[in-house]
PDB file of C-alpha atoms in Angstrom:
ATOM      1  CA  UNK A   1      -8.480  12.533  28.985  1.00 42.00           C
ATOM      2  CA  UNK A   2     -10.557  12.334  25.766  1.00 45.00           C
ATOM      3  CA  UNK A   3     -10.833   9.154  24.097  1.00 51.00           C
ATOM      4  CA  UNK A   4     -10.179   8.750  20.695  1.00 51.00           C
ATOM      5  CA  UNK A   5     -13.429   8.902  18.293  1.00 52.00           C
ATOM      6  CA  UNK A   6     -13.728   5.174  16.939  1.00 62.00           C
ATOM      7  CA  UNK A   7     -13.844   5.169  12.650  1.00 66.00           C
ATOM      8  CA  UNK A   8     -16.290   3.567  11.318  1.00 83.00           C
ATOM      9  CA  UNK A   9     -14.067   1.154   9.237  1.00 93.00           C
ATOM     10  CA  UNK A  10     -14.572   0.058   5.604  1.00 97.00           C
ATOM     11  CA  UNK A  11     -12.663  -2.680   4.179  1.00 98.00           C
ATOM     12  CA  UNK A  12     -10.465  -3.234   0.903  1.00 98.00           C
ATOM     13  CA  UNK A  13      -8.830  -6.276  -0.560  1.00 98.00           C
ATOM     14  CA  UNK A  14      -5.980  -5.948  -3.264  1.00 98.00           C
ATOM     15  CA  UNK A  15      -6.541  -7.285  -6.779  1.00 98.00           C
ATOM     16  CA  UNK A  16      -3.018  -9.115  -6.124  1.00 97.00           C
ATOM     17  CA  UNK A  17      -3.987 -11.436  -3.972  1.00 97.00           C
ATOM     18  CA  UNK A  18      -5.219 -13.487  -7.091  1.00 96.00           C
ATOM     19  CA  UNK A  19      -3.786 -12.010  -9.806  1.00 94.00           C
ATOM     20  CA  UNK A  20      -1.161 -10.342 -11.981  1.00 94.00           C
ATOM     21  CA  UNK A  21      -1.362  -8.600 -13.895  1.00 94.00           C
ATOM     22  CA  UNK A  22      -4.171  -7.106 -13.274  1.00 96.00           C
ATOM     23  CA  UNK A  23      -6.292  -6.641 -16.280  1.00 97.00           C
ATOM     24  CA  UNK A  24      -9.700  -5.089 -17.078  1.00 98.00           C
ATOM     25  CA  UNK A  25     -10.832  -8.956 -17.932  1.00 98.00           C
ATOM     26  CA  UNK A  26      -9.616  -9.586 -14.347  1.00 97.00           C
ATOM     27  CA  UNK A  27     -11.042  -6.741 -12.726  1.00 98.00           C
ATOM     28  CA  UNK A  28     -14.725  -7.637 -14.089  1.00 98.00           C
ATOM     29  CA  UNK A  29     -14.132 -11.020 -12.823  1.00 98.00           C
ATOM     30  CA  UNK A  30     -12.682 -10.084  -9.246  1.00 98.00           C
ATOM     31  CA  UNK A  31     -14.738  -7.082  -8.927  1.00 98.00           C
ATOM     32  CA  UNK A  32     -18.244  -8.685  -8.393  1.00 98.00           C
ATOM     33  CA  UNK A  33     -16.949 -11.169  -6.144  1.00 98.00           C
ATOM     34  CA  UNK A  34     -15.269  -8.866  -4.073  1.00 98.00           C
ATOM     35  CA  UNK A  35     -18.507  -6.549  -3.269  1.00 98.00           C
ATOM     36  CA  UNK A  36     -20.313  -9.914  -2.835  1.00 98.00           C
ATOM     37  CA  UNK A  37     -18.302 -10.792   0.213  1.00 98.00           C
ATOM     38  CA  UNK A  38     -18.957  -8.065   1.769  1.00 97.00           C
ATOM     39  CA  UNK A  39     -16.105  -5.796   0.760  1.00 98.00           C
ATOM     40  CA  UNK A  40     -16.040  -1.745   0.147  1.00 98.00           C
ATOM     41  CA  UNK A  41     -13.019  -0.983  -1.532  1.00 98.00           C
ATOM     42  CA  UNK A  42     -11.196  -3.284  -4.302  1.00 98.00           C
ATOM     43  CA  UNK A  43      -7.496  -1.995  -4.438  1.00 98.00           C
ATOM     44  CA  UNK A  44      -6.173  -2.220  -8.136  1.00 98.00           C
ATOM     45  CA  UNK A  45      -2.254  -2.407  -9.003  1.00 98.00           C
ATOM     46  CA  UNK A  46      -0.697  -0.095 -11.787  1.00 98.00           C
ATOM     47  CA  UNK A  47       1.717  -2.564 -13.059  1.00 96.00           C
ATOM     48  CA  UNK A  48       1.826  -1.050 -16.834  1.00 96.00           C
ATOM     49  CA  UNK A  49      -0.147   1.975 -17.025  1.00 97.00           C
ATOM     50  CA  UNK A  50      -2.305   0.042 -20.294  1.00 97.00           C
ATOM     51  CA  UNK A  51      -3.208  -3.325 -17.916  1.00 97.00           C
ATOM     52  CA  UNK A  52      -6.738  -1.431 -17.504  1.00 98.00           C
ATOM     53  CA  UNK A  53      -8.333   1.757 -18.903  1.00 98.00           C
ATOM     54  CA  UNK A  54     -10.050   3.795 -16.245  1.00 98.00           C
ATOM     55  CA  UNK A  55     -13.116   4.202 -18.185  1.00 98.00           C
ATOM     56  CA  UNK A  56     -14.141   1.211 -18.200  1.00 98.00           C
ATOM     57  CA  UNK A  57     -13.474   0.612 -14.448  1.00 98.00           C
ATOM     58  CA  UNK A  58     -14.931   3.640 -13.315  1.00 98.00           C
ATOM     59  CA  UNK A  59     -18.052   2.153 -14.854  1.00 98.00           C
ATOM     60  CA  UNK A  60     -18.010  -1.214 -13.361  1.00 98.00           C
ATOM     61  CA  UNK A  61     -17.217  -0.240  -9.765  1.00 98.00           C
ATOM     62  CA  UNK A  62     -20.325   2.308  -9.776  1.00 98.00           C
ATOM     63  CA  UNK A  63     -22.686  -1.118 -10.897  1.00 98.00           C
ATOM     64  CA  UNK A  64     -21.421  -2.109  -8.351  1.00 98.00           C
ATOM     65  CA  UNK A  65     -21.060  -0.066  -5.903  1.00 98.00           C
ATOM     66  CA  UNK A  66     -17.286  -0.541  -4.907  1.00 98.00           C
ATOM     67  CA  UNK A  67     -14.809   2.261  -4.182  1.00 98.00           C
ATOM     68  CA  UNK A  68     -11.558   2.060  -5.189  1.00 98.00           C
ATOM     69  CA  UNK A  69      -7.845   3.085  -3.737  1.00 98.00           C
ATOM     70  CA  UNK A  70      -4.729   2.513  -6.491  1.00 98.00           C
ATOM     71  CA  UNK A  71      -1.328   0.989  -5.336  1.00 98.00           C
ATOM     72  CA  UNK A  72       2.225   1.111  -7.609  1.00 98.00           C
ATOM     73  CA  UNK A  73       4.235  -1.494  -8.762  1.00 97.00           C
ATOM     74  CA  UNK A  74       7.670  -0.366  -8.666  1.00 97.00           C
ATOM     75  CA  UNK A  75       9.532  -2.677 -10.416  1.00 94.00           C
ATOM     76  CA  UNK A  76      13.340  -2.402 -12.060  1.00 95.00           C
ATOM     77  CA  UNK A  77      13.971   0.505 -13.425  1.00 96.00           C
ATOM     78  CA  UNK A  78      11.377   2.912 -11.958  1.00 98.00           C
ATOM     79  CA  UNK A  79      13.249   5.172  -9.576  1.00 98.00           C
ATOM     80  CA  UNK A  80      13.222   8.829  -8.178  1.00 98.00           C
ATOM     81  CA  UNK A  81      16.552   8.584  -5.997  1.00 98.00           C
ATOM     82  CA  UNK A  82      20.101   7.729  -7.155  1.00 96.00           C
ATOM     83  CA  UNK A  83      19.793   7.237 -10.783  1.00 97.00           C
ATOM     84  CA  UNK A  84      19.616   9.747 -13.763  1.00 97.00           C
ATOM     85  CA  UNK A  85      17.860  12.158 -15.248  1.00 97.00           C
ATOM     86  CA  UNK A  86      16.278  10.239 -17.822  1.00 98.00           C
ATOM     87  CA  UNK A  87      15.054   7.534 -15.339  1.00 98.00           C
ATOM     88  CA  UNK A  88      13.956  10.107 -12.749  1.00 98.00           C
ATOM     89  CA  UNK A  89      11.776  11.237 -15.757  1.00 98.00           C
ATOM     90  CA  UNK A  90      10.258   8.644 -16.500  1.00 98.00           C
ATOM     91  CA  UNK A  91       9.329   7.134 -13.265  1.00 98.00           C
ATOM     92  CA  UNK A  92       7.781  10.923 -12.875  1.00 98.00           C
ATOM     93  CA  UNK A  93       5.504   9.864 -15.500  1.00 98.00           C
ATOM     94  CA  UNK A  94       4.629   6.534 -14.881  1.00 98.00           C
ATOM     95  CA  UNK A  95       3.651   8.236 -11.242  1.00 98.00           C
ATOM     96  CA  UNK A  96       1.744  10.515 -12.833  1.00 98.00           C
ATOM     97  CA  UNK A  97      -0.286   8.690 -15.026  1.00 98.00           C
ATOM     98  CA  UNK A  98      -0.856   5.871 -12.310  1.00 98.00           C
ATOM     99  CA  UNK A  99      -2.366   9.369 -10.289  1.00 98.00           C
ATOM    100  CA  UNK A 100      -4.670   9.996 -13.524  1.00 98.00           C
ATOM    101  CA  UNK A 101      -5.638   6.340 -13.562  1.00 98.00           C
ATOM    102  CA  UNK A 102      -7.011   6.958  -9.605  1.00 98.00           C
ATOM    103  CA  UNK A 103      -8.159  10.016 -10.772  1.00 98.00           C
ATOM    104  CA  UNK A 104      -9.857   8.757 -13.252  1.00 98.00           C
ATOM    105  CA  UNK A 105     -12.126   5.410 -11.218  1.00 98.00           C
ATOM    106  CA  UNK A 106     -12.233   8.204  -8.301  1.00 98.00           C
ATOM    107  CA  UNK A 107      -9.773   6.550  -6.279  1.00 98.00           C
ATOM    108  CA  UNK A 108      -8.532   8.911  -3.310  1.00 97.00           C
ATOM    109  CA  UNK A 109      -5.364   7.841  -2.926  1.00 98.00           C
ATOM    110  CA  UNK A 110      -2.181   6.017  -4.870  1.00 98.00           C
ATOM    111  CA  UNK A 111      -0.148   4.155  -2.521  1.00 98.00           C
ATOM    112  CA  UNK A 112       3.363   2.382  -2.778  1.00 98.00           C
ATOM    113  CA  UNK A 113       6.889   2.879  -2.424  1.00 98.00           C
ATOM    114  CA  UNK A 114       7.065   6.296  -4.456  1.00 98.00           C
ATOM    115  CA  UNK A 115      10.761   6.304  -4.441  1.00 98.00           C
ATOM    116  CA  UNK A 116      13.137   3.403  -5.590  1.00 97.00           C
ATOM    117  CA  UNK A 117      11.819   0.040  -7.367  1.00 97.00           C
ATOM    118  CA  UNK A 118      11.351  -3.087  -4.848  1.00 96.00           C
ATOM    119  CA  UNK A 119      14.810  -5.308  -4.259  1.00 94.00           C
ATOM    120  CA  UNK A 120      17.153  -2.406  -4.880  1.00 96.00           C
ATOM    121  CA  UNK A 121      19.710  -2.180  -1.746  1.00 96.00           C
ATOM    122  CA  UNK A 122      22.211  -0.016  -1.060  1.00 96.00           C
ATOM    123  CA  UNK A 123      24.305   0.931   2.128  1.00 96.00           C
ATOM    124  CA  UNK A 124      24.436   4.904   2.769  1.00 96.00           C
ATOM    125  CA  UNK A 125      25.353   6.746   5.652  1.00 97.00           C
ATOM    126  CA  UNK A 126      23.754   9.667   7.649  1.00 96.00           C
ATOM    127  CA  UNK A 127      24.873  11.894   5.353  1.00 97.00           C
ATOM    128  CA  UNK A 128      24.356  10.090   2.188  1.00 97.00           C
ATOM    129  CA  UNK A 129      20.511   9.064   3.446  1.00 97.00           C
ATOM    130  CA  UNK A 130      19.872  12.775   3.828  1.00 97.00           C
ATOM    131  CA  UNK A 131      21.182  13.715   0.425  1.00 97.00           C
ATOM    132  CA  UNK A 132      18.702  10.691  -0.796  1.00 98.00           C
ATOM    133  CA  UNK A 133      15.790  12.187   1.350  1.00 98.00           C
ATOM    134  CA  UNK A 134      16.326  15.685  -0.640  1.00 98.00           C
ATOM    135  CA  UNK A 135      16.397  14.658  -4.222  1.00 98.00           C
ATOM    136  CA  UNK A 136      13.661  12.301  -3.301  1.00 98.00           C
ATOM    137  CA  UNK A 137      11.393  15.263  -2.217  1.00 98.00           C
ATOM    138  CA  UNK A 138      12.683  17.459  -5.314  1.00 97.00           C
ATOM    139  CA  UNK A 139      11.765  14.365  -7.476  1.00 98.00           C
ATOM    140  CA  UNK A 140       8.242  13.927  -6.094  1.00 98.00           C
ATOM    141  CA  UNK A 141       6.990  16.946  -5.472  1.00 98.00           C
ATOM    142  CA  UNK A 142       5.848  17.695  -9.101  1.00 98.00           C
ATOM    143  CA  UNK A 143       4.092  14.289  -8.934  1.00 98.00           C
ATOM    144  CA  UNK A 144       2.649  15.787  -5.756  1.00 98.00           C
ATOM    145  CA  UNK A 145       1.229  19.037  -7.516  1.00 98.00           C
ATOM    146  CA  UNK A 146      -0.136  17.202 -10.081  1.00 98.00           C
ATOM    147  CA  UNK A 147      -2.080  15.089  -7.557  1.00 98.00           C
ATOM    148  CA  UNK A 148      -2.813  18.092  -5.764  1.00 98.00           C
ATOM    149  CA  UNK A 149      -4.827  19.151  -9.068  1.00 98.00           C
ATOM    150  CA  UNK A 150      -6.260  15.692  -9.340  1.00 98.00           C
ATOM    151  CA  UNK A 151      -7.519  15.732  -5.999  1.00 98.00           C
ATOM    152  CA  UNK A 152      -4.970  12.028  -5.315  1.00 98.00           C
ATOM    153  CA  UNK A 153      -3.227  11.792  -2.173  1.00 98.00           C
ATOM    154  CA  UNK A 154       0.337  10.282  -3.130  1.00 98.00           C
ATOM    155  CA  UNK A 155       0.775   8.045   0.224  1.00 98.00           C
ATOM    156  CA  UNK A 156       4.401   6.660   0.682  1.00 98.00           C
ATOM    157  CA  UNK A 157       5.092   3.492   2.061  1.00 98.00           C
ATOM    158  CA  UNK A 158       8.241   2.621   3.963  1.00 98.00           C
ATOM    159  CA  UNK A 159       9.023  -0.920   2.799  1.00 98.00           C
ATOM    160  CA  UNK A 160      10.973  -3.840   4.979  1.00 97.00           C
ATOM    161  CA  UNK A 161      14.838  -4.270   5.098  1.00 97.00           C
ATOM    162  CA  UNK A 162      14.778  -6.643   2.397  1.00 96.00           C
ATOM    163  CA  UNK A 163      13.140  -4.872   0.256  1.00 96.00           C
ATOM    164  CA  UNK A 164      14.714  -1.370   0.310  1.00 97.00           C
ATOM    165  CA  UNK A 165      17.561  -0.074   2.407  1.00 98.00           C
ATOM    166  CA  UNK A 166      16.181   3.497   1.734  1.00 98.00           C
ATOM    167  CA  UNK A 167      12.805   4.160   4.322  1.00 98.00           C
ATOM    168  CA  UNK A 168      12.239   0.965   6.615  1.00 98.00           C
ATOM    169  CA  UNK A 169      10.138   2.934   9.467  1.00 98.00           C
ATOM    170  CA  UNK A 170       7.555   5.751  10.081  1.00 98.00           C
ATOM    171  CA  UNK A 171      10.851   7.912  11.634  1.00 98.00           C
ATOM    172  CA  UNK A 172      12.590   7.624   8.081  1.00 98.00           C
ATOM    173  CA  UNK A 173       9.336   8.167   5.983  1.00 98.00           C
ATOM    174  CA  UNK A 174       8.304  11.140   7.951  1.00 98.00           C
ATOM    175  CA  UNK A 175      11.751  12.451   7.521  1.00 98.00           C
ATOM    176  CA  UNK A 176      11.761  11.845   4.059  1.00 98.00           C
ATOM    177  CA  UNK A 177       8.631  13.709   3.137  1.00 98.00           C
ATOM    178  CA  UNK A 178       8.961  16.592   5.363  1.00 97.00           C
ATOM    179  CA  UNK A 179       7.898  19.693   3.653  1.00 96.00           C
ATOM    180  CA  UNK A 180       5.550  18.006   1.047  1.00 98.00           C
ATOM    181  CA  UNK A 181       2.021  19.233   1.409  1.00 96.00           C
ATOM    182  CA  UNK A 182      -0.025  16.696   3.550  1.00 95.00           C
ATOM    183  CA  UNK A 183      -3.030  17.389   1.521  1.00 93.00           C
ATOM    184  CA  UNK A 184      -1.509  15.867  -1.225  1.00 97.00           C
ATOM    185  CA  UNK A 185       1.267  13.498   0.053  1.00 98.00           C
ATOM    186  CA  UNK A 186       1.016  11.251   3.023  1.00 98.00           C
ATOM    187  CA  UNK A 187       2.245   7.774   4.375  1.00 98.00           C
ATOM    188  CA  UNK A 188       0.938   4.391   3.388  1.00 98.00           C
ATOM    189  CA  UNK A 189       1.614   2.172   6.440  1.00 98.00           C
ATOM    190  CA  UNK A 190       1.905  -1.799   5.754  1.00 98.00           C
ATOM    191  CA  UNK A 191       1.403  -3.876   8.882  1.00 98.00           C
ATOM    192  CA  UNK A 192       3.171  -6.856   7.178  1.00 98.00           C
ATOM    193  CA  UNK A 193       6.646  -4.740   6.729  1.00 98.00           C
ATOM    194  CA  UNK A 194       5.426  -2.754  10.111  1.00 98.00           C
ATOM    195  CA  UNK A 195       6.253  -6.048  11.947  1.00 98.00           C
ATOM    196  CA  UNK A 196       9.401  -6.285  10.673  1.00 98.00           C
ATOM    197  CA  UNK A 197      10.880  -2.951  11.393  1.00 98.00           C
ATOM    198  CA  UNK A 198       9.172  -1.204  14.054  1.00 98.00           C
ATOM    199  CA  UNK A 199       9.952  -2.248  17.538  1.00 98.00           C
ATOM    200  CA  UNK A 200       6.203  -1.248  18.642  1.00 98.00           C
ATOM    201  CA  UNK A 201       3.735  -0.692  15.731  1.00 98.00           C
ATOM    202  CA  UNK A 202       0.521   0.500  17.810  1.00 98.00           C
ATOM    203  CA  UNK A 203       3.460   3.793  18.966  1.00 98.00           C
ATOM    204  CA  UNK A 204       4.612   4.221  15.217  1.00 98.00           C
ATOM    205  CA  UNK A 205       1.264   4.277  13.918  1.00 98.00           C
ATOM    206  CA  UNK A 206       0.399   7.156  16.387  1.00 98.00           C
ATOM    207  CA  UNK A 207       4.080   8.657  15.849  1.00 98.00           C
ATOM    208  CA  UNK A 208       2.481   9.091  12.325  1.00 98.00           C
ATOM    209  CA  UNK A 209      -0.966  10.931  13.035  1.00 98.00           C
ATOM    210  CA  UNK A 210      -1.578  13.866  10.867  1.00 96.00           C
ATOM    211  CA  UNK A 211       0.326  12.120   8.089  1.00 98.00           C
ATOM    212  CA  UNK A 212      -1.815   8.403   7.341  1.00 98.00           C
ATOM    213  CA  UNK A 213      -3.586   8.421   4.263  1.00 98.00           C
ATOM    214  CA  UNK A 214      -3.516   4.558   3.526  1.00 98.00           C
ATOM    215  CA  UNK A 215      -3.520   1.769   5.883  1.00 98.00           C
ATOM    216  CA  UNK A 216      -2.624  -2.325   4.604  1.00 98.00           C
ATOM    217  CA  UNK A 217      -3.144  -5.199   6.644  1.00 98.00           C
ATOM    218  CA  UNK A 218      -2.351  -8.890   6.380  1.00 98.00           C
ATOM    219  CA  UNK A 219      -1.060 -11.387   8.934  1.00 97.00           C
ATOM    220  CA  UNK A 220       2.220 -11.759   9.941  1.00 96.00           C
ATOM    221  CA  UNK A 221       3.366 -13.776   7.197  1.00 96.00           C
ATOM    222  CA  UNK A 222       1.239 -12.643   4.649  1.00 96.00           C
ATOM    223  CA  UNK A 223      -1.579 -14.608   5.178  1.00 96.00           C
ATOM    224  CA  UNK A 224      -5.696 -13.892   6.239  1.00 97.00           C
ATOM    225  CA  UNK A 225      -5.242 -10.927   9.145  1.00 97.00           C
ATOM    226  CA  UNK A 226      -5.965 -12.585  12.430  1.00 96.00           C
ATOM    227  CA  UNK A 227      -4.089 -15.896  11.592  1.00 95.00           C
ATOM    228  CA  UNK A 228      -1.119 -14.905  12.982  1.00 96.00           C
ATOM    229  CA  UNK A 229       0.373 -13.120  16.311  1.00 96.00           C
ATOM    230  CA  UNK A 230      -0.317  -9.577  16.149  1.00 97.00           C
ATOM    231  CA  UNK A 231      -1.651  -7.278  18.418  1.00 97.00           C
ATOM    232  CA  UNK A 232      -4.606  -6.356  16.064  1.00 97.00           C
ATOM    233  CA  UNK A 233      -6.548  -4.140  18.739  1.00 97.00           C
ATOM    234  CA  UNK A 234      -3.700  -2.489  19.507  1.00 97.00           C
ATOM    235  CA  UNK A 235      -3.327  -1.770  15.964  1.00 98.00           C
ATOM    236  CA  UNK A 236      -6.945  -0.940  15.310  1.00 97.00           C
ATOM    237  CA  UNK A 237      -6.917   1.345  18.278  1.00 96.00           C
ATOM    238  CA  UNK A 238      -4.069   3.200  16.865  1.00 98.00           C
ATOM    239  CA  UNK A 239      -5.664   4.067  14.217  1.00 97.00           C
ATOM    240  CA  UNK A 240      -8.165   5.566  15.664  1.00 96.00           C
ATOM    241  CA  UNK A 241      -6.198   7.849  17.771  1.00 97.00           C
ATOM    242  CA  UNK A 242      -4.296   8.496  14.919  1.00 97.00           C
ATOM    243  CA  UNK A 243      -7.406   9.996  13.561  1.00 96.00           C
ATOM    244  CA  UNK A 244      -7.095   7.479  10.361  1.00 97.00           C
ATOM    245  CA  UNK A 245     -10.878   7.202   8.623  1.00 95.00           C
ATOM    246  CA  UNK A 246      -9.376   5.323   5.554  1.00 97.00           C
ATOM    247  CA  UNK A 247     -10.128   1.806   4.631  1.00 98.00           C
ATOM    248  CA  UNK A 248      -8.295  -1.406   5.466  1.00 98.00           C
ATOM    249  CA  UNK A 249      -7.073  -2.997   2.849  1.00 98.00           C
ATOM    250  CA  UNK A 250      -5.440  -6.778   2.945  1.00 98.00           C
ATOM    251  CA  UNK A 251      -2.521  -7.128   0.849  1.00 98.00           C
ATOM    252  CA  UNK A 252      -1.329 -10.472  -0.101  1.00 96.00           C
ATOM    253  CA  UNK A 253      -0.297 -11.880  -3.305  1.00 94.00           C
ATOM    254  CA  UNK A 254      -1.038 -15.038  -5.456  1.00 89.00           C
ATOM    255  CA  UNK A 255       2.130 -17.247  -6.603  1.00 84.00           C
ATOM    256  CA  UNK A 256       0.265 -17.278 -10.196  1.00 81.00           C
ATOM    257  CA  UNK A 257       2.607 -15.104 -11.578  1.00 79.00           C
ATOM    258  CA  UNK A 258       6.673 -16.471 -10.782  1.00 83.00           C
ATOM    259  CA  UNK A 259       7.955 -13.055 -10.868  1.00 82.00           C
ATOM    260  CA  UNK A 260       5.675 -11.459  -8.362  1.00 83.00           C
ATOM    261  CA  UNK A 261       6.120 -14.594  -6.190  1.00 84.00           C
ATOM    262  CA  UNK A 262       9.759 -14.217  -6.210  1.00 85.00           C
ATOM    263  CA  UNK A 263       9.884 -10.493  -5.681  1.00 83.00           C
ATOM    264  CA  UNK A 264       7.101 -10.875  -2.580  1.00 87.00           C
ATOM    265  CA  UNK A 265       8.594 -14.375  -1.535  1.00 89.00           C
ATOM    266  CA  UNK A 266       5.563 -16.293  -1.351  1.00 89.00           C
ATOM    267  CA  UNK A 267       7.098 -19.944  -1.477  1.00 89.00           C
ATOM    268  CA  UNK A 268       3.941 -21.682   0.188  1.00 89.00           C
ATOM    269  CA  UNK A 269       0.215 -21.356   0.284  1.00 89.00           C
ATOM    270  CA  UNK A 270      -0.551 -18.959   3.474  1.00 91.00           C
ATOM    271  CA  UNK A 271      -4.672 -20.123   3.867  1.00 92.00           C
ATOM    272  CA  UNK A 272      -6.520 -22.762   2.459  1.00 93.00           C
ATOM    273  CA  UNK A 273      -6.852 -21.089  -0.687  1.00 94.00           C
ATOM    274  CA  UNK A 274      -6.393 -17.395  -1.774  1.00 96.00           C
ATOM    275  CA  UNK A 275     -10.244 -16.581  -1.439  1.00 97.00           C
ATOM    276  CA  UNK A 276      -9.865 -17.483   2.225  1.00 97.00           C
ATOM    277  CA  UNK A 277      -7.012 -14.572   2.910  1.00 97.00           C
ATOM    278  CA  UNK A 278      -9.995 -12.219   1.525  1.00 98.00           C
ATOM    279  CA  UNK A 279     -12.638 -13.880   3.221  1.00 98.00           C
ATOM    280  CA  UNK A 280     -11.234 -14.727   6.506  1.00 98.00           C
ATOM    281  CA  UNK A 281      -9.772 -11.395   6.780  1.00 98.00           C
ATOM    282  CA  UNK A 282     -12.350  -9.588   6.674  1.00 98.00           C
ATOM    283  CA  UNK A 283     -14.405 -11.883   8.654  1.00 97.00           C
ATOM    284  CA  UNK A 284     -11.756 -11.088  11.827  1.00 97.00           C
ATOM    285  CA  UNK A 285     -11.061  -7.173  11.193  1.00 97.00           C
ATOM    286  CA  UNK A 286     -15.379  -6.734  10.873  1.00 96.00           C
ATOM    287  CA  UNK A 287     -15.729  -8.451  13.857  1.00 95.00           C
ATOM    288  CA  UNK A 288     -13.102  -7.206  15.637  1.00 94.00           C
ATOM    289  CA  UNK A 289     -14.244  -3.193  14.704  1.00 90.00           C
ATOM    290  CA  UNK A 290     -17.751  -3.926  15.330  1.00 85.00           C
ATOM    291  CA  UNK A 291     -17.263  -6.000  18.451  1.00 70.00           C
ATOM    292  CA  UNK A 292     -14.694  -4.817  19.956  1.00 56.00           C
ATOM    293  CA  UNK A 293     -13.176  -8.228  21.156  1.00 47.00           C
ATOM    294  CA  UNK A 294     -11.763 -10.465  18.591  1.00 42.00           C
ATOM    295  CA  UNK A 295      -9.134 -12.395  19.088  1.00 40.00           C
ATOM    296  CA  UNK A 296      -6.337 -13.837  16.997  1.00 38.00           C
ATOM    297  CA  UNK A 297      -6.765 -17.426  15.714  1.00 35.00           C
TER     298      UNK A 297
END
């Protein structure tokens, strides 16, 4: 049997884990720092579409050498399933301008629940979940063209129980965007809602092969990856039978701002301060791609 070809991994961290919103005057301070750690990719939230001009980006992460990947921020009132026309429009555009924004600092791909804003809940049955899954891919697919044109991978994440009652698990997401061109529309997988929903995540990752075009990591309960539980070569090894050559990217977020606090429940600190959920992070996922052996803490 062949064995999987190992990636060679680059690593991300998200500009959430110290701030929102996240602001050109934020990005210019976070950016440098970032690179100087050791990092490859900065991930940048689209929270309003004016928090940062691309422009200006663009030209500060090729100073410094950083690459980029863009995630959503689908908050109330941005939704492409179950609502009407006029709201189905204008989520449209806010996905389509966050795909221009990537376009426009050369980011690759623009990850996030593409479908119904964070907290909303509803039970459906079988029936009801398939009508969902339709007007979701009727809804998205002209976001997908358009990031077809900008050469932007729209990658959907399947969120936790808590957080959506619409896709929890690869099996729902890969349901949900059958028929959608892979070139231009794939899955973002989260390890932190992976935990919660899938009943073996190393399996689900490689159930999704073909279809990963954005990978986020963070421990267990939010916190530096490798402070927690999780079978992290297990994970890592997924991914490279999966055939994934992305990034890594931690996700976390900083209780700075009360209303992304509440909406990500981050009640305590999860590390010693937020620089060490960057820093420690990527301290365990280098070695443990490089060497081959680390272990959780």
């Amino acid at each position: 049997m062949t064995e999987p070809i190992k990636a060679t991994r680059t690593f991300g961290v998200n500009a959430w884990v110290w701030a929102s919103p996240v602001t050109d005057d934020r990005i210019a301070e976070l950016a440098p720092r970032v690179r100087d750690w050791g990092f490859d990719t900065i991930e940048l939230p689209v929270e309003n579409v004016d928090h940062w001009d691309p422009d200006r980006t663009a030209k500060l992460l090729d100073s410094l050498g950083l690459s980029a990947t863009v995630v959503l921020a689908m908050g109330p009132g941005r939704e492409l399933v179950a609502a009407d026309r006029e709201t189905v429009a204008a989520t449209r555009d806010y996905l389509r301008r966050a795909v221009d924004m990537a376009a426009g600092i050369s980011a690759s791909v623009v990850a996030g629940p593409a479908y119904t804003s964070v907290g909303r809940a509803w039970r459906m049955s079988d029936t009801e979940r398939r009508a969902c899954y339709l007007q979701l891919r009727d809804s998205l697919a002209p976001v997908v063209e358009h990031a077809k044109g900008a050469g932007v991978t729209v990658a959907v994440e399947p969120l936790n129980r808590y957080e959506t009652s619409l896709i929890n698990t690869v099996d729902q997401v890969l349901e949900a965007l059958e028929g959608l061109p892979t070139q231009a529309c794939g899955v973002a997988l989260d390890i932190y809602h992976m935990n919660i929903e899938e009943q073996d995540i190393p399996a689900a990752i490689r159930k999704a092969a073909g279809r990963i075009a954005h990978v986020q990591v963070c421990a267990n309960d939010r916190g530096a990856p490798g402070a927690d539980h999780l079978d992290w070569p297990g994970i890592v090894g997924a991914l490279d039978a999966a055939g994934y050559q992305g990034p890594l990217v931690i996700e976390s977020f900083t209780a700075e701002n009360a209303t992304l606090a509440a909406a990500t429940s981050i009640w305590r600190p999860l590390a010693r301060n937020q620089d060490a959920i960057a820093v420690d992070g990527l301290a365990f996922l280098a070695g443990l791609v490089q060497g081959g052996g680390a272990t959780n803490r």
